[in-house]
Amino acid sequence: MPDSVWSPVKYLDYGEPRARPFFDLLARVEAPRPRRVVDLGCGPGNLTRTLPRRWPEATIEAIDNSPEMVVAARRSGVDAEVADIVEWEPAPDTDVVVCNAVLQWIPGHRELLSRWARRLPSGAWLAVQLPGNFGSPSHTLARRVTRDPRWAPRLQDAPLLEDDAVADPLDYAELFADLGCQVDAWETTYIQRLTGDDAVLEWVSGTALRPVKAALPEGEWLAFREQLAPLLAEAYPSRGDGTTWLPFRRVFVVARVP
């Protein structure tokens, strides 16, 4: 995962719409009394805190590679640890693994999913959700601006995610089926109703544009935003009531290990 700084406050600006896919994902996990539930990429812990309500007897394990996010999670009462999920290994009693909106940052994450499935105990559940909107205007326009001669030299080491960062649900279904897992894979496009000025720009600033913000001094980051803002405003016009529709595709897969 990239090591640029996450902002828990910025990420939580849209806490409710970012949370909905998490609960839609967990609704397909049918583990009745898991011994250990692991949240890989727990972020600020706002969603991890809900896991004990679902599974009150389980040990909850939470990790994230961002120290800022882990500090925020601990402040909210989650016993989170700083760690790289690429290096994570499941404990023998791990019955549920949740990985929500994280794996898009990891090239080759399909191999990582295969490794986890092979090392989890029989009957364990692996639930993954990934954004699948990297071909949408919110991302294609941002990539276009990064390639402008003004920005390209500064951002060559901070590339934005491309269309192939996330596979289709069928690809993940095939991956887990080939491992003998029971698998449920699907996609959902949420129509997010955003408010405020430059609403889509503010949304992507907390996630997709994070590598750009980390690579640029504050003044240049603001200039980058000013260049991108009118392009996004044209692609996502504001309604008369001041709100903006953002179609957001998500990819889900839930697998049960044989």
mmCIF file of C-alpha atoms in Angstrom:
data_model
loop_
_atom_site.group_PDB
_atom_site.id
_atom_site.type_symbol
_atom_site.label_atom_id
_atom_site.label_comp_id
_atom_site.label_asym_id
_atom_site.label_seq_id
_atom_site.Cartn_x
_atom_site.Cartn_y
_atom_site.Cartn_z
ATOM 1 C CA MET A 1 0.000 0.000 0.000
ATOM 2 C CA PRO A 2 1.220 3.557 -0.604
ATOM 3 C CA ASP A 3 2.898 5.323 2.285
ATOM 4 C CA SER A 4 1.508 8.804 1.669
ATOM 5 C CA VAL A 5 -0.338 10.272 4.624
ATOM 6 C CA TRP A 6 -4.002 9.479 5.204
ATOM 7 C CA SER A 7 -6.243 12.054 6.827
ATOM 8 C CA PRO A 8 -8.825 10.379 9.077
ATOM 9 C CA VAL A 9 -10.821 13.631 9.261
ATOM 10 C CA LYS A 10 -10.955 14.022 5.482
ATOM 11 C CA TYR A 11 -11.806 10.366 4.986
ATOM 12 C CA LEU A 12 -14.733 10.626 7.401
ATOM 13 C CA ASP A 13 -16.186 13.689 5.645
ATOM 14 C CA TYR A 14 -18.373 11.193 3.788
ATOM 15 C CA GLY A 15 -18.558 8.586 6.507
ATOM 16 C CA GLU A 16 -22.115 7.394 5.859
ATOM 17 C CA PRO A 17 -21.873 6.756 2.079
ATOM 18 C CA ARG A 18 -18.440 5.175 2.532
ATOM 19 C CA ALA A 19 -19.861 2.885 5.225
ATOM 20 C CA ARG A 20 -22.782 1.428 3.309
ATOM 21 C CA PRO A 21 -20.732 -1.008 1.158
ATOM 22 C CA PHE A 22 -19.115 -2.375 4.335
ATOM 23 C CA PHE A 23 -22.482 -3.390 5.766
ATOM 24 C CA ASP A 24 -23.716 -4.719 2.422
ATOM 25 C CA LEU A 25 -20.585 -6.876 2.323
ATOM 26 C CA LEU A 26 -20.984 -8.225 5.862
ATOM 27 C CA ALA A 27 -24.626 -9.067 5.199
ATOM 28 C CA ARG A 28 -23.393 -11.972 3.026
ATOM 29 C CA VAL A 29 -21.069 -13.387 5.706
ATOM 30 C CA GLU A 30 -22.933 -16.167 7.516
ATOM 31 C CA ALA A 31 -20.421 -17.010 10.245
ATOM 32 C CA PRO A 32 -22.538 -17.571 13.396
ATOM 33 C CA ARG A 33 -19.912 -17.523 16.185
ATOM 34 C CA PRO A 34 -16.437 -16.815 14.817
ATOM 35 C CA ARG A 35 -13.512 -17.067 17.183
ATOM 36 C CA ARG A 36 -11.457 -14.256 15.606
ATOM 37 C CA VAL A 37 -12.583 -11.513 13.204
ATOM 38 C CA VAL A 38 -9.878 -9.528 11.429
ATOM 39 C CA ASP A 39 -10.330 -6.110 9.807
ATOM 40 C CA LEU A 40 -7.480 -5.633 7.332
ATOM 41 C CA GLY A 41 -7.140 -1.935 6.550
ATOM 42 C CA CYS A 42 -9.280 -0.757 9.434
ATOM 43 C CA GLY A 43 -8.817 2.947 8.740
ATOM 44 C CA PRO A 44 -10.041 5.229 11.527
ATOM 45 C CA GLY A 45 -11.922 2.356 13.166
ATOM 46 C CA ASN A 46 -15.433 3.700 12.720
ATOM 47 C CA LEU A 47 -16.539 0.485 10.986
ATOM 48 C CA THR A 48 -14.363 -1.858 13.042
ATOM 49 C CA ARG A 49 -16.266 -0.668 16.116
ATOM 50 C CA THR A 50 -19.421 -2.272 14.734
ATOM 51 C CA LEU A 51 -17.925 -5.770 14.533
ATOM 52 C CA PRO A 52 -18.365 -6.643 18.254
ATOM 53 C CA ARG A 53 -22.078 -5.874 17.902
ATOM 54 C CA ARG A 54 -22.338 -8.518 15.197
ATOM 55 C CA TRP A 55 -20.015 -11.009 16.890
ATOM 56 C CA PRO A 56 -19.813 -10.173 20.621
ATOM 57 C CA GLU A 57 -17.825 -13.294 21.550
ATOM 58 C CA ALA A 58 -15.132 -12.883 18.898
ATOM 59 C CA THR A 59 -11.631 -11.532 19.319
ATOM 60 C CA ILE A 60 -11.371 -8.486 17.053
ATOM 61 C CA GLU A 61 -8.054 -7.905 15.299
ATOM 62 C CA ALA A 62 -7.525 -4.643 13.379
ATOM 63 C CA ILE A 63 -4.527 -3.461 11.364
ATOM 64 C CA ASP A 64 -3.728 -0.601 9.037
ATOM 65 C CA ASN A 65 -0.489 0.593 7.472
ATOM 66 C CA SER A 66 -1.252 4.244 8.230
ATOM 67 C CA PRO A 67 -0.053 5.426 11.660
ATOM 68 C CA GLU A 68 -2.486 8.344 11.431
ATOM 69 C CA MET A 69 -5.421 6.013 10.889
ATOM 70 C CA VAL A 70 -4.324 3.681 13.678
ATOM 71 C CA VAL A 71 -4.068 6.600 16.111
ATOM 72 C CA ALA A 72 -7.606 7.628 15.159
ATOM 73 C CA ALA A 73 -8.843 4.041 15.551
ATOM 74 C CA ARG A 74 -7.276 3.698 18.995
ATOM 75 C CA ARG A 75 -8.829 6.975 20.079
ATOM 76 C CA SER A 76 -12.213 5.544 19.112
ATOM 77 C CA GLY A 77 -11.645 2.459 21.240
ATOM 78 C CA VAL A 78 -10.324 0.006 18.624
ATOM 79 C CA ASP A 79 -7.212 -1.952 19.583
ATOM 80 C CA ALA A 80 -5.576 -1.417 16.183
ATOM 81 C CA GLU A 81 -1.976 -2.025 15.161
ATOM 82 C CA VAL A 82 0.246 -0.559 12.470
ATOM 83 C CA ALA A 83 1.142 -3.307 10.006
ATOM 84 C CA ASP A 84 1.334 -4.060 6.298
ATOM 85 C CA ILE A 85 -1.487 -6.351 5.226
ATOM 86 C CA VAL A 86 0.766 -7.807 2.523
ATOM 87 C CA GLU A 87 2.825 -9.338 5.345
ATOM 88 C CA TRP A 88 -0.158 -10.351 7.470
ATOM 89 C CA GLU A 89 -0.656 -14.017 8.335
ATOM 90 C CA PRO A 90 -3.885 -15.375 9.851
ATOM 91 C CA ALA A 91 -3.832 -16.823 13.354
ATOM 92 C CA PRO A 92 -5.094 -20.420 13.594
ATOM 93 C CA ASP A 93 -8.433 -19.268 15.046
ATOM 94 C CA THR A 94 -9.188 -16.692 12.318
ATOM 95 C CA ASP A 95 -12.749 -17.398 11.157
ATOM 96 C CA VAL A 96 -13.639 -14.118 9.411
ATOM 97 C CA VAL A 97 -11.435 -11.721 7.444
ATOM 98 C CA VAL A 98 -12.852 -8.412 6.233
ATOM 99 C CA CYS A 99 -10.899 -6.269 3.778
ATOM 100 C CA ASN A 100 -12.906 -3.197 2.832
ATOM 101 C CA ALA A 101 -11.744 -0.753 0.118
ATOM 102 C CA VAL A 102 -8.045 -1.537 0.549
ATOM 103 C CA LEU A 103 -6.796 -4.022 -2.038
ATOM 104 C CA GLN A 104 -7.062 -1.616 -4.975
ATOM 105 C CA TRP A 105 -3.834 -0.069 -3.664
ATOM 106 C CA ILE A 106 -1.941 -3.366 -3.861
ATOM 107 C CA PRO A 107 -0.681 -4.555 -7.266
ATOM 108 C CA GLY A 108 -1.048 -8.293 -7.584
ATOM 109 C CA HIS A 109 -3.650 -8.477 -4.834
ATOM 110 C CA ARG A 110 -5.281 -11.500 -6.461
ATOM 111 C CA GLU A 111 -2.233 -13.528 -5.492
ATOM 112 C CA LEU A 112 -2.582 -12.149 -1.967
ATOM 113 C CA LEU A 113 -6.210 -13.288 -1.832
ATOM 114 C CA SER A 114 -5.157 -16.763 -2.951
ATOM 115 C CA ARG A 115 -2.546 -16.911 -0.199
ATOM 116 C CA TRP A 116 -5.023 -15.884 2.470
ATOM 117 C CA ALA A 117 -7.573 -18.438 1.303
ATOM 118 C CA ARG A 118 -4.967 -21.208 1.421
ATOM 119 C CA ARG A 119 -3.829 -20.298 4.938
ATOM 120 C CA LEU A 120 -7.179 -19.695 6.617
ATOM 121 C CA PRO A 121 -8.741 -22.594 8.552
ATOM 122 C CA SER A 122 -11.449 -24.687 6.945
ATOM 123 C CA GLY A 123 -14.823 -22.949 7.060
ATOM 124 C CA ALA A 124 -13.359 -19.432 7.423
ATOM 125 C CA TRP A 125 -14.974 -16.518 5.603
ATOM 126 C CA LEU A 126 -13.104 -13.962 3.506
ATOM 127 C CA ALA A 127 -15.072 -10.816 2.605
ATOM 128 C CA VAL A 128 -13.635 -8.196 0.259
ATOM 129 C CA GLN A 129 -14.994 -4.966 -1.178
ATOM 130 C CA LEU A 130 -13.157 -2.806 -3.724
ATOM 131 C CA PRO A 131 -14.059 0.399 -5.560
ATOM 132 C CA GLY A 132 -14.594 -0.375 -9.234
ATOM 133 C CA ASN A 133 -14.841 3.133 -10.638
ATOM 134 C CA PHE A 134 -11.354 3.760 -11.999
ATOM 135 C CA GLY A 135 -12.721 4.181 -15.520
ATOM 136 C CA SER A 136 -15.229 6.828 -14.419
ATOM 137 C CA PRO A 137 -14.727 10.567 -15.117
ATOM 138 C CA SER A 138 -13.741 11.227 -11.496
ATOM 139 C CA HIS A 139 -10.582 9.199 -12.130
ATOM 140 C CA THR A 140 -9.936 9.562 -15.854
ATOM 141 C CA LEU A 141 -10.027 13.350 -15.585
ATOM 142 C CA ALA A 142 -7.712 13.313 -12.573
ATOM 143 C CA ARG A 143 -5.230 11.139 -14.456
ATOM 144 C CA ARG A 144 -5.432 13.524 -17.421
ATOM 145 C CA VAL A 145 -4.466 16.473 -15.223
ATOM 146 C CA THR A 146 -1.546 14.576 -13.689
ATOM 147 C CA ARG A 147 -0.157 14.098 -17.214
ATOM 148 C CA ASP A 148 -0.191 17.841 -17.891
ATOM 149 C CA PRO A 149 3.434 19.024 -18.403
ATOM 150 C CA ARG A 150 3.032 21.272 -15.376
ATOM 151 C CA TRP A 151 2.453 18.288 -13.061
ATOM 152 C CA ALA A 152 3.894 15.216 -14.763
ATOM 153 C CA PRO A 153 7.510 15.699 -13.581
ATOM 154 C CA ARG A 154 6.367 16.198 -9.983
ATOM 155 C CA LEU A 155 3.924 13.285 -9.994
ATOM 156 C CA GLN A 156 5.858 10.603 -11.841
ATOM 157 C CA ASP A 157 6.439 8.808 -8.524
ATOM 158 C CA ALA A 158 2.831 9.292 -7.365
ATOM 159 C CA PRO A 159 0.718 7.715 -10.114
ATOM 160 C CA LEU A 160 -3.030 7.436 -9.722
ATOM 161 C CA LEU A 161 -4.701 4.056 -9.984
ATOM 162 C CA GLU A 162 -5.524 2.867 -13.506
ATOM 163 C CA ASP A 163 -8.572 1.035 -14.854
ATOM 164 C CA ASP A 164 -7.039 -2.386 -14.191
ATOM 165 C CA ALA A 165 -6.423 -1.812 -10.466
ATOM 166 C CA VAL A 166 -9.534 -3.880 -9.712
ATOM 167 C CA ALA A 167 -10.869 -6.906 -11.610
ATOM 168 C CA ASP A 168 -14.481 -7.710 -12.436
ATOM 169 C CA PRO A 169 -16.575 -9.812 -10.019
ATOM 170 C CA LEU A 170 -16.341 -12.804 -12.356
ATOM 171 C CA ASP A 171 -12.536 -12.775 -12.138
ATOM 172 C CA TYR A 172 -12.638 -12.931 -8.348
ATOM 173 C CA ALA A 173 -15.338 -15.607 -8.458
ATOM 174 C CA GLU A 174 -13.134 -17.742 -10.707
ATOM 175 C CA LEU A 175 -10.127 -17.204 -8.443
ATOM 176 C CA PHE A 176 -11.897 -18.482 -5.341
ATOM 177 C CA ALA A 177 -13.799 -21.246 -7.145
ATOM 178 C CA ASP A 178 -10.487 -22.601 -8.443
ATOM 179 C CA LEU A 179 -9.382 -22.851 -4.811
ATOM 180 C CA GLY A 180 -12.457 -24.894 -3.939
ATOM 181 C CA CYS A 181 -14.212 -22.091 -2.052
ATOM 182 C CA GLN A 182 -17.905 -21.370 -1.956
ATOM 183 C CA VAL A 183 -18.072 -17.912 -3.476
ATOM 184 C CA ASP A 184 -20.551 -15.068 -3.882
ATOM 185 C CA ALA A 185 -19.390 -12.203 -6.119
ATOM 186 C CA TRP A 186 -21.344 -9.184 -7.332
ATOM 187 C CA GLU A 187 -21.167 -5.493 -8.090
ATOM 188 C CA THR A 188 -23.310 -2.532 -7.088
ATOM 189 C CA THR A 189 -23.358 1.013 -8.405
ATOM 190 C CA TYR A 190 -24.393 3.383 -5.634
ATOM 191 C CA ILE A 191 -25.763 6.765 -6.660
ATOM 192 C CA GLN A 192 -24.241 9.016 -4.029
ATOM 193 C CA ARG A 193 -25.941 12.343 -3.442
ATOM 194 C CA LEU A 194 -23.201 14.788 -2.471
ATOM 195 C CA THR A 195 -23.577 18.331 -1.186
ATOM 196 C CA GLY A 196 -21.440 21.433 -1.197
ATOM 197 C CA ASP A 197 -19.167 23.170 -3.674
ATOM 198 C CA ASP A 198 -16.902 20.965 -5.811
ATOM 199 C CA ALA A 199 -18.528 17.951 -4.204
ATOM 200 C CA VAL A 200 -16.900 15.267 -6.362
ATOM 201 C CA LEU A 201 -13.500 16.914 -6.021
ATOM 202 C CA GLU A 202 -13.873 16.848 -2.243
ATOM 203 C CA TRP A 203 -14.883 13.171 -2.373
ATOM 204 C CA VAL A 204 -11.850 12.053 -4.391
ATOM 205 C CA SER A 205 -9.476 14.311 -2.446
ATOM 206 C CA GLY A 206 -9.904 12.044 0.584
ATOM 207 C CA THR A 207 -9.043 8.846 -1.299
ATOM 208 C CA ALA A 208 -8.017 8.675 -4.964
ATOM 209 C CA LEU A 209 -6.084 11.965 -4.998
ATOM 210 C CA ARG A 210 -4.173 11.238 -1.816
ATOM 211 C CA PRO A 211 -0.907 10.373 -3.668
ATOM 212 C CA VAL A 212 -1.098 13.722 -5.490
ATOM 213 C CA LYS A 213 -1.670 15.700 -2.299
ATOM 214 C CA ALA A 214 1.240 13.918 -0.604
ATOM 215 C CA ALA A 215 3.589 14.673 -3.510
ATOM 216 C CA LEU A 216 2.879 18.400 -3.872
ATOM 217 C CA PRO A 217 3.511 21.387 -1.589
ATOM 218 C CA GLU A 218 0.325 22.944 -0.296
ATOM 219 C CA GLY A 219 0.270 25.795 -2.838
ATOM 220 C CA GLU A 220 0.743 23.466 -5.782
ATOM 221 C CA TRP A 221 -1.856 21.051 -4.428
ATOM 222 C CA LEU A 222 -4.362 23.904 -4.380
ATOM 223 C CA ALA A 223 -3.391 24.834 -7.949
ATOM 224 C CA PHE A 224 -3.863 21.201 -9.022
ATOM 225 C CA ARG A 225 -7.331 21.212 -7.476
ATOM 226 C CA GLU A 226 -8.184 24.457 -9.269
ATOM 227 C CA GLN A 227 -7.259 22.881 -12.593
ATOM 228 C CA LEU A 228 -9.250 19.719 -11.953
ATOM 229 C CA ALA A 229 -12.325 21.343 -10.381
ATOM 230 C CA PRO A 230 -14.005 22.706 -13.561
ATOM 231 C CA LEU A 231 -13.476 19.399 -15.388
ATOM 232 C CA LEU A 232 -15.237 17.487 -12.622
ATOM 233 C CA ALA A 233 -17.963 20.120 -12.372
ATOM 234 C CA GLU A 234 -18.712 19.643 -16.065
ATOM 235 C CA ALA A 235 -18.719 15.845 -15.794
ATOM 236 C CA TYR A 236 -20.840 15.905 -12.628
ATOM 237 C CA PRO A 237 -23.126 18.941 -12.883
ATOM 238 C CA SER A 238 -24.720 20.254 -9.749
ATOM 239 C CA ARG A 239 -28.504 20.111 -9.493
ATOM 240 C CA GLY A 240 -30.648 23.148 -8.893
ATOM 241 C CA ASP A 241 -30.897 22.220 -5.230
ATOM 242 C CA GLY A 242 -27.110 22.333 -4.846
ATOM 243 C CA THR A 243 -26.561 18.581 -4.694
ATOM 244 C CA THR A 244 -24.488 16.448 -7.072
ATOM 245 C CA TRP A 245 -25.013 12.832 -8.149
ATOM 246 C CA LEU A 246 -21.940 10.594 -8.089
ATOM 247 C CA PRO A 247 -22.368 7.066 -9.526
ATOM 248 C CA PHE A 248 -19.922 4.863 -7.628
ATOM 249 C CA ARG A 249 -19.387 1.236 -8.685
ATOM 250 C CA ARG A 250 -18.233 -1.262 -6.056
ATOM 251 C CA VAL A 251 -17.038 -4.853 -6.469
ATOM 252 C CA PHE A 252 -17.780 -7.436 -3.766
ATOM 253 C CA VAL A 253 -16.663 -10.999 -3.145
ATOM 254 C CA VAL A 254 -17.388 -13.288 -0.194
ATOM 255 C CA ALA A 255 -15.672 -16.683 -0.119
ATOM 256 C CA ARG A 256 -15.878 -19.569 2.328
ATOM 257 C CA VAL A 257 -12.744 -21.663 2.592
ATOM 258 C CA PRO A 258 -13.236 -25.414 2.049
#
